XYZ file of C-alpha atoms in Angstrom:
419
model
C -31.659 -47.770 29.192
C -28.086 -48.151 28.107
C -26.598 -45.069 26.476
C -25.982 -45.568 22.770
C -22.259 -45.797 22.064
C -20.922 -43.157 19.646
C -18.785 -44.617 16.872
C -16.139 -42.282 15.484
C -15.968 -42.107 11.685
C -13.066 -43.691 9.842
C -11.376 -41.490 7.235
C -9.436 -42.486 4.085
C -5.647 -42.717 4.311
C -4.048 -39.291 4.564
C -7.237 -37.534 5.693
C -6.520 -37.849 9.410
C -8.075 -39.866 12.224
C -10.366 -39.468 15.234
C -9.783 -40.957 18.667
C -11.248 -40.714 22.154
C -9.218 -38.841 24.759
C -10.885 -40.498 27.765
C -12.589 -43.730 28.781
C -15.913 -41.965 29.270
C -15.930 -40.941 25.593
C -16.614 -37.288 26.344
C -13.826 -35.657 24.351
C -12.495 -36.341 20.838
C -9.071 -35.743 19.286
C -8.756 -35.169 15.535
C -5.221 -35.508 14.159
C -4.019 -34.767 10.631
C -0.607 -34.451 8.947
C 0.467 -31.272 7.153
C 3.861 -31.093 5.426
C 5.172 -34.020 7.456
C 3.973 -32.662 10.813
C 0.859 -33.654 12.729
C -1.683 -31.089 13.911
C -4.328 -31.961 16.501
C -7.578 -30.402 17.653
C -10.029 -31.494 20.332
C -13.737 -31.131 20.889
C -16.848 -32.761 22.291
C -18.258 -33.617 18.838
C -16.898 -34.626 15.447
C -18.473 -31.469 13.964
C -16.612 -29.254 16.437
C -13.313 -30.988 15.614
C -13.931 -30.638 11.867
C -14.625 -26.933 12.262
C -11.388 -26.374 14.180
C -9.381 -28.447 11.693
C -10.734 -26.395 8.761
C -9.271 -23.293 10.388
C -5.890 -25.000 10.600
C -6.191 -26.207 6.989
C -6.974 -22.670 5.800
C -4.017 -21.249 7.698
C -1.745 -23.977 6.349
C -2.911 -23.320 2.792
C -2.343 -19.600 3.286
C 1.214 -20.268 4.486
C 1.880 -22.550 1.516
C 0.710 -19.873 -0.892
C 2.728 -17.256 0.933
C 5.835 -19.441 0.708
C 5.237 -20.020 -2.996
C 4.528 -16.400 -3.857
C 7.252 -14.871 -1.708
C 10.001 -16.866 -3.412
C 10.051 -15.306 -6.881
C 13.186 -17.175 -7.934
C 11.329 -20.464 -7.433
C 8.028 -19.136 -8.702
C 7.052 -19.880 -12.302
C 3.967 -17.627 -12.147
C 3.778 -14.458 -14.200
C 3.165 -11.082 -12.589
C -0.489 -11.165 -13.643
C -1.029 -14.630 -12.133
C 0.994 -13.997 -8.988
C -0.613 -10.612 -8.263
C -4.088 -12.100 -8.680
C -3.248 -14.913 -6.245
C -1.828 -12.385 -3.774
C -4.968 -10.254 -3.954
C -7.352 -13.167 -3.550
C -5.416 -14.844 -0.722
C -4.070 -11.938 1.324
C -5.936 -8.727 0.448
C -9.512 -9.837 -0.076
C -9.923 -11.231 3.489
C -8.513 -8.071 5.069
C -9.855 -5.194 2.949
C -13.340 -3.745 3.098
C -15.507 -4.532 0.092
C -15.195 -1.129 -1.558
C -11.423 -1.000 -1.026
C -10.981 -4.436 -2.583
C -13.212 -3.456 -5.523
C -10.911 -0.453 -6.107
C -7.801 -2.631 -5.944
C -9.336 -5.145 -8.337
C -10.208 -2.337 -10.740
C -6.576 -1.140 -10.648
C -5.399 -4.696 -11.304
C -7.724 -5.106 -14.299
C -6.947 -1.687 -15.788
C -3.257 -1.127 -15.066
C -1.539 -4.244 -13.698
C -2.575 -7.126 -15.932
C -2.299 -4.833 -18.974
C 1.272 -3.751 -18.144
C 3.856 -4.661 -20.832
C 5.615 -6.929 -18.307
C 2.443 -8.607 -16.961
C 3.479 -11.893 -18.616
C 7.035 -11.779 -17.226
C 7.988 -14.108 -14.408
C 8.094 -12.041 -11.227
C 11.826 -12.520 -10.570
C 12.704 -11.054 -13.991
C 10.873 -7.741 -13.519
C 13.243 -4.813 -12.968
C 12.831 -1.347 -11.529
C 13.343 0.162 -14.990
C 10.365 -1.842 -16.299
C 8.066 -0.442 -13.627
C 9.412 3.113 -13.751
C 9.077 3.217 -17.522
C 5.524 1.940 -17.384
C 4.429 4.495 -14.777
C 6.018 7.285 -16.822
C 4.178 5.948 -19.879
C 0.856 6.084 -18.029
C 1.404 9.798 -17.460
C 3.047 11.013 -20.665
C 1.664 8.672 -23.330
C -1.615 7.291 -22.010
C -2.425 10.569 -20.202
C -3.884 8.816 -17.183
C -4.943 10.969 -14.236
C -2.529 11.403 -11.347
C -4.998 9.527 -9.132
C -4.929 6.517 -11.484
C -1.131 6.449 -11.598
C -0.948 6.715 -7.796
C -3.199 3.660 -7.469
C -0.950 1.656 -9.811
C 2.173 2.815 -7.937
C 0.591 1.876 -4.594
C -0.401 -1.545 -5.938
C 3.165 -2.295 -7.041
C 4.539 -1.053 -3.697
C 2.278 -3.342 -1.664
C 2.676 -6.359 -3.927
C 6.467 -6.299 -4.274
C 6.912 -5.526 -0.549
C 5.080 -8.800 0.115
C 7.011 -10.744 -2.522
C 10.412 -9.584 -1.294
C 9.673 -9.296 2.426
C 12.481 -11.778 3.262
C 14.866 -10.035 0.844
C 13.773 -6.367 0.891
C 17.019 -5.235 -0.737
C 15.944 -7.071 -3.926
C 12.610 -5.240 -4.123
C 12.560 -3.351 -7.474
C 10.262 -0.672 -6.004
C 13.172 0.671 -3.916
C 14.324 2.704 -6.905
C 10.916 3.480 -8.434
C 9.612 7.028 -8.010
C 6.107 8.334 -8.488
C 6.135 10.257 -11.820
C 5.523 13.982 -11.781
C 2.581 15.327 -13.806
C 3.431 16.580 -17.268
C 3.174 20.394 -17.219
C 3.635 21.362 -20.855
C 3.288 25.129 -20.645
C 1.945 26.966 -23.690
C 1.894 30.777 -23.902
C -0.272 33.201 -25.834
C 1.087 36.213 -27.755
C 1.234 38.237 -24.533
C 3.267 35.627 -22.709
C 0.399 34.435 -20.531
C -0.195 30.742 -19.792
C -2.935 29.264 -21.967
C -3.295 25.993 -20.089
C -3.251 27.273 -16.501
C -5.553 24.555 -15.223
C -3.229 21.825 -16.524
C -0.057 23.546 -15.369
C -1.315 24.219 -11.863
C -2.742 20.755 -11.446
C -6.405 21.752 -11.566
C -8.643 19.012 -12.885
C -12.266 17.942 -12.703
C -11.548 15.849 -9.661
C -10.602 18.920 -7.584
C -12.977 21.620 -8.857
C -14.697 23.512 -6.058
C -17.240 26.332 -5.708
C -16.360 29.837 -4.569
C -18.523 31.808 -2.109
C -20.846 33.245 -4.755
C -21.316 29.829 -6.379
C -22.066 28.255 -2.990
C -24.847 30.814 -2.455
C -26.324 30.087 -5.887
C -25.985 26.335 -5.365
C -27.883 26.427 -2.062
C -30.643 28.579 -3.569
C -31.090 26.168 -6.499
C -30.897 23.048 -4.310
C -33.525 24.223 -1.821
C -36.288 25.472 -4.098
C -39.531 24.175 -2.537
C -40.213 20.711 -3.886
C -43.300 20.205 -6.018
C -43.476 16.628 -7.272
C -42.793 16.478 -10.999
C -42.501 20.252 -11.378
C -39.533 21.654 -9.489
C -37.296 21.129 -6.498
C -35.251 18.154 -5.382
C -36.049 15.521 -2.784
C -32.405 15.397 -1.649
C -31.516 19.067 -2.132
C -31.356 19.883 1.580
C -29.379 16.690 2.123
C -26.717 17.892 -0.327
C -26.546 21.230 1.506
C -25.996 19.314 4.758
C -23.155 17.386 3.101
C -21.628 20.674 1.939
C -21.555 22.180 5.439
C -20.267 19.005 7.125
C -18.014 17.815 4.241
C -18.971 14.287 5.201
C -17.921 11.470 2.873
C -20.687 10.031 0.704
C -20.576 6.554 2.258
C -20.576 8.086 5.753
C -23.628 10.182 4.878
C -25.487 7.103 3.624
C -24.610 5.329 6.897
C -26.084 8.082 9.104
C -29.297 7.343 11.000
C -31.472 9.970 12.653
C -30.467 8.585 16.046
C -26.864 9.600 15.240
C -27.855 13.291 15.279
C -28.110 15.142 18.593
C -30.127 18.230 17.656
C -30.053 19.561 21.215
C -26.274 19.545 21.502
C -25.792 20.055 17.749
C -23.513 17.074 17.136
C -23.287 14.197 14.672
C -21.794 10.759 15.326
C -20.056 9.114 12.350
C -18.973 5.500 12.747
C -20.448 3.502 9.864
C -20.556 3.694 6.091
C -22.741 2.368 3.286
C -21.047 1.387 0.027
C -22.103 -0.363 -3.158
C -19.785 -3.314 -3.735
C -19.536 -6.212 -6.172
C -21.783 -9.138 -5.244
C -19.156 -11.783 -5.870
C -21.404 -14.735 -5.072
C -23.891 -13.826 -7.798
C -21.572 -12.203 -10.365
C -19.798 -13.683 -13.346
C -16.851 -12.300 -15.306
C -19.204 -10.900 -17.950
C -22.126 -10.005 -15.687
C -21.242 -7.915 -12.643
C -23.909 -7.571 -9.969
C -23.746 -5.207 -7.016
C -25.095 -5.041 -3.481
C -25.178 -2.560 -0.610
C -22.890 -3.260 2.343
C -22.875 -1.467 5.705
C -19.444 -1.449 7.339
C -17.255 0.587 9.647
C -15.846 3.860 8.358
C -12.581 4.321 6.480
C -10.238 4.337 9.495
C -10.151 4.733 13.290
C -9.688 8.503 12.882
C -12.808 8.604 10.715
C -14.912 7.590 13.727
C -15.874 10.947 15.179
C -18.488 13.039 16.951
C -18.322 16.627 15.803
C -20.284 19.831 16.257
C -22.645 20.950 13.530
C -22.809 24.537 12.308
C -26.094 26.445 12.328
C -26.230 26.042 8.537
C -25.829 22.253 8.842
C -28.497 21.978 11.579
C -30.957 24.080 9.575
C -30.370 22.040 6.413
C -30.829 18.775 8.323
C -34.106 19.916 9.916
C -35.467 20.923 6.521
C -34.320 17.593 5.065
C -36.081 15.764 7.884
C -39.336 17.495 6.954
C -38.909 16.251 3.389
C -37.883 12.700 4.340
C -40.553 12.360 7.059
C -38.852 9.418 8.830
C -41.029 6.943 10.729
C -38.316 5.984 13.194
C -35.047 7.307 14.624
C -33.511 4.131 13.213
C -34.302 5.239 9.656
C -31.281 6.199 7.575
C -31.111 9.916 6.842
C -30.190 9.497 3.194
C -32.520 6.931 1.670
C -35.028 6.564 -1.140
C -38.785 6.405 -0.681
C -38.364 2.607 -0.715
C -36.005 2.804 2.308
C -32.946 1.906 0.213
C -29.581 3.753 0.153
C -29.327 6.415 -2.521
C -27.218 5.348 -5.485
C -24.172 7.597 -5.861
C -24.776 8.009 -9.599
C -28.320 9.236 -8.894
C -27.045 11.797 -6.387
C -24.449 12.990 -8.893
C -27.207 13.365 -11.485
C -29.142 15.563 -9.049
C -25.935 17.529 -8.420
C -25.501 18.087 -12.139
C -29.044 19.458 -12.494
C -28.661 21.772 -9.510
C -25.341 23.128 -10.791
C -26.914 23.756 -14.199
C -29.913 25.566 -12.695
C -27.527 27.620 -10.566
C -25.526 28.645 -13.633
C -22.355 26.981 -12.359
C -20.278 25.641 -15.250
C -18.047 23.287 -13.271
C -17.731 19.534 -12.995
C -18.388 19.021 -9.274
C -19.392 15.627 -7.946
C -20.760 14.615 -4.552
C -17.167 14.226 -3.368
C -16.566 17.725 -4.732
C -18.966 19.015 -2.070
C -16.491 17.715 0.501
C -13.640 19.609 -1.172
C -15.814 22.730 -1.411
C -16.890 22.634 2.241
C -13.387 22.092 3.607
C -11.827 24.753 1.396
C -14.624 27.191 2.402
C -13.820 26.736 6.094
C -10.075 27.086 5.492
C -10.631 30.130 3.286
C -12.591 31.795 6.080
C -9.956 31.221 8.726
C -11.202 28.162 10.630
C -8.342 26.383 12.422
C -7.029 23.474 10.335
C -7.009 21.156 13.391
C -10.758 21.647 13.816
C -11.345 21.168 10.086
C -9.265 17.963 10.112
C -11.289 16.556 13.018
C -14.597 17.352 11.315
C -13.339 15.842 8.049
C -12.120 12.642 9.700
C -8.556 13.113 8.476
C -5.885 11.171 10.346
C -3.963 14.413 10.875
C -4.125 18.068 9.894
C -1.218 17.634 7.459
C -3.553 15.825 5.070
C -5.992 18.729 5.257
C -3.195 21.226 4.766
C -1.398 19.433 1.926
C -4.481 18.613 -0.130
C -6.740 21.589 0.353
C -4.189 24.373 0.539
C -2.854 23.029 -2.755
C -6.336 23.257 -4.262
C -6.826 26.819 -3.036
C -3.367 27.953 -4.132
C -3.787 26.383 -7.562
C -7.154 28.054 -8.078
C -5.777 31.383 -6.927
C -2.920 31.124 -9.447
C -5.332 30.172 -12.229
C -7.593 33.121 -11.403
C -4.613 35.500 -11.381
C -3.651 34.247 -14.823
C -7.173 35.026 -16.085
C -6.931 38.529 -14.576
C -3.607 39.075 -16.343
C -5.190 38.137 -19.655
C -8.064 40.580 -19.090
C -5.654 43.387 -18.269
C -3.624 42.711 -21.460
C -6.776 42.922 -23.557
């Protein structure tokens, strides 16, 4: 039987054309013009050629957008429009879901609401940006973390816009504002607002040794369904002694724990991200996504302390996993634990322990690291356990927390002595 001859499809003018590369009709060439230049792909089927050409089309479109956006003098878009295009085209494909959600939140809260958001990009000056960042601190009283996110957004965006003319980048002269430390004194000359002056805020509150003891006691009361105790109490104690990030904890499976050698392997993370396919502007829906951890340095195998091993064994008795592939932190329905639910449990435990501090799940990480540093553990070891890229991060962040709390406590002592 004669083999049926394959007829190549004919496309409308400007959409490209297919042709055979050989007499045997075994290989196809698909050619299409982009910006006056032809691009060609080859394959054994029309479908294969189409797939390859779509990759070229996407890359060409990306380059066109990059050319448009990175020429502010020829760009009629406003900052709000241009920044949104930049995010969608260049950041969304490269960032992890949670990181992009955070950037989008910064855009919605601080960028598109900036007083110069409707300015054309080329007209925005360093004084506009500097003044706005200062306003976020002194007038709007935004947290330092919020202002840092806005500053970082502007740095990344304008570096892209002016990458061919970096000397025109307005961010060259923009500095991160310093926190407003408006000191007020009592009649004895002591500082009333020590927490504000020394940079202490809810985000960085930690537990001292006595509070850690009370927290563990409250968290590990034997669980009686509907009466007392907490299903995830021992899990929170494990997080305290390993200062593991919340997403990393949710990504842990029992197979990642080597009880014999007392080690844990961290290489994946669960996070709750926006389900963009099923969300609308007025109706946000979320989904769980399992991805790699924050950075290459965050991938780590580290030794577990006796306290961490004991807590994990007790938690395993509560969780009663059916398989080593089960996730350590999960609900009875085998789903990841919602961060807000864990924070609610934290709040109840802190209350029962008589600890009047605002400490979140991430606060357990701060508490655990500062505990180890406070008790003389080498900062290099702490940095490795924490998954920090270098010990400087551990030193800069956590020594600051400890020093600030020490200063605040000294101020309280001074007040007591005066009385």
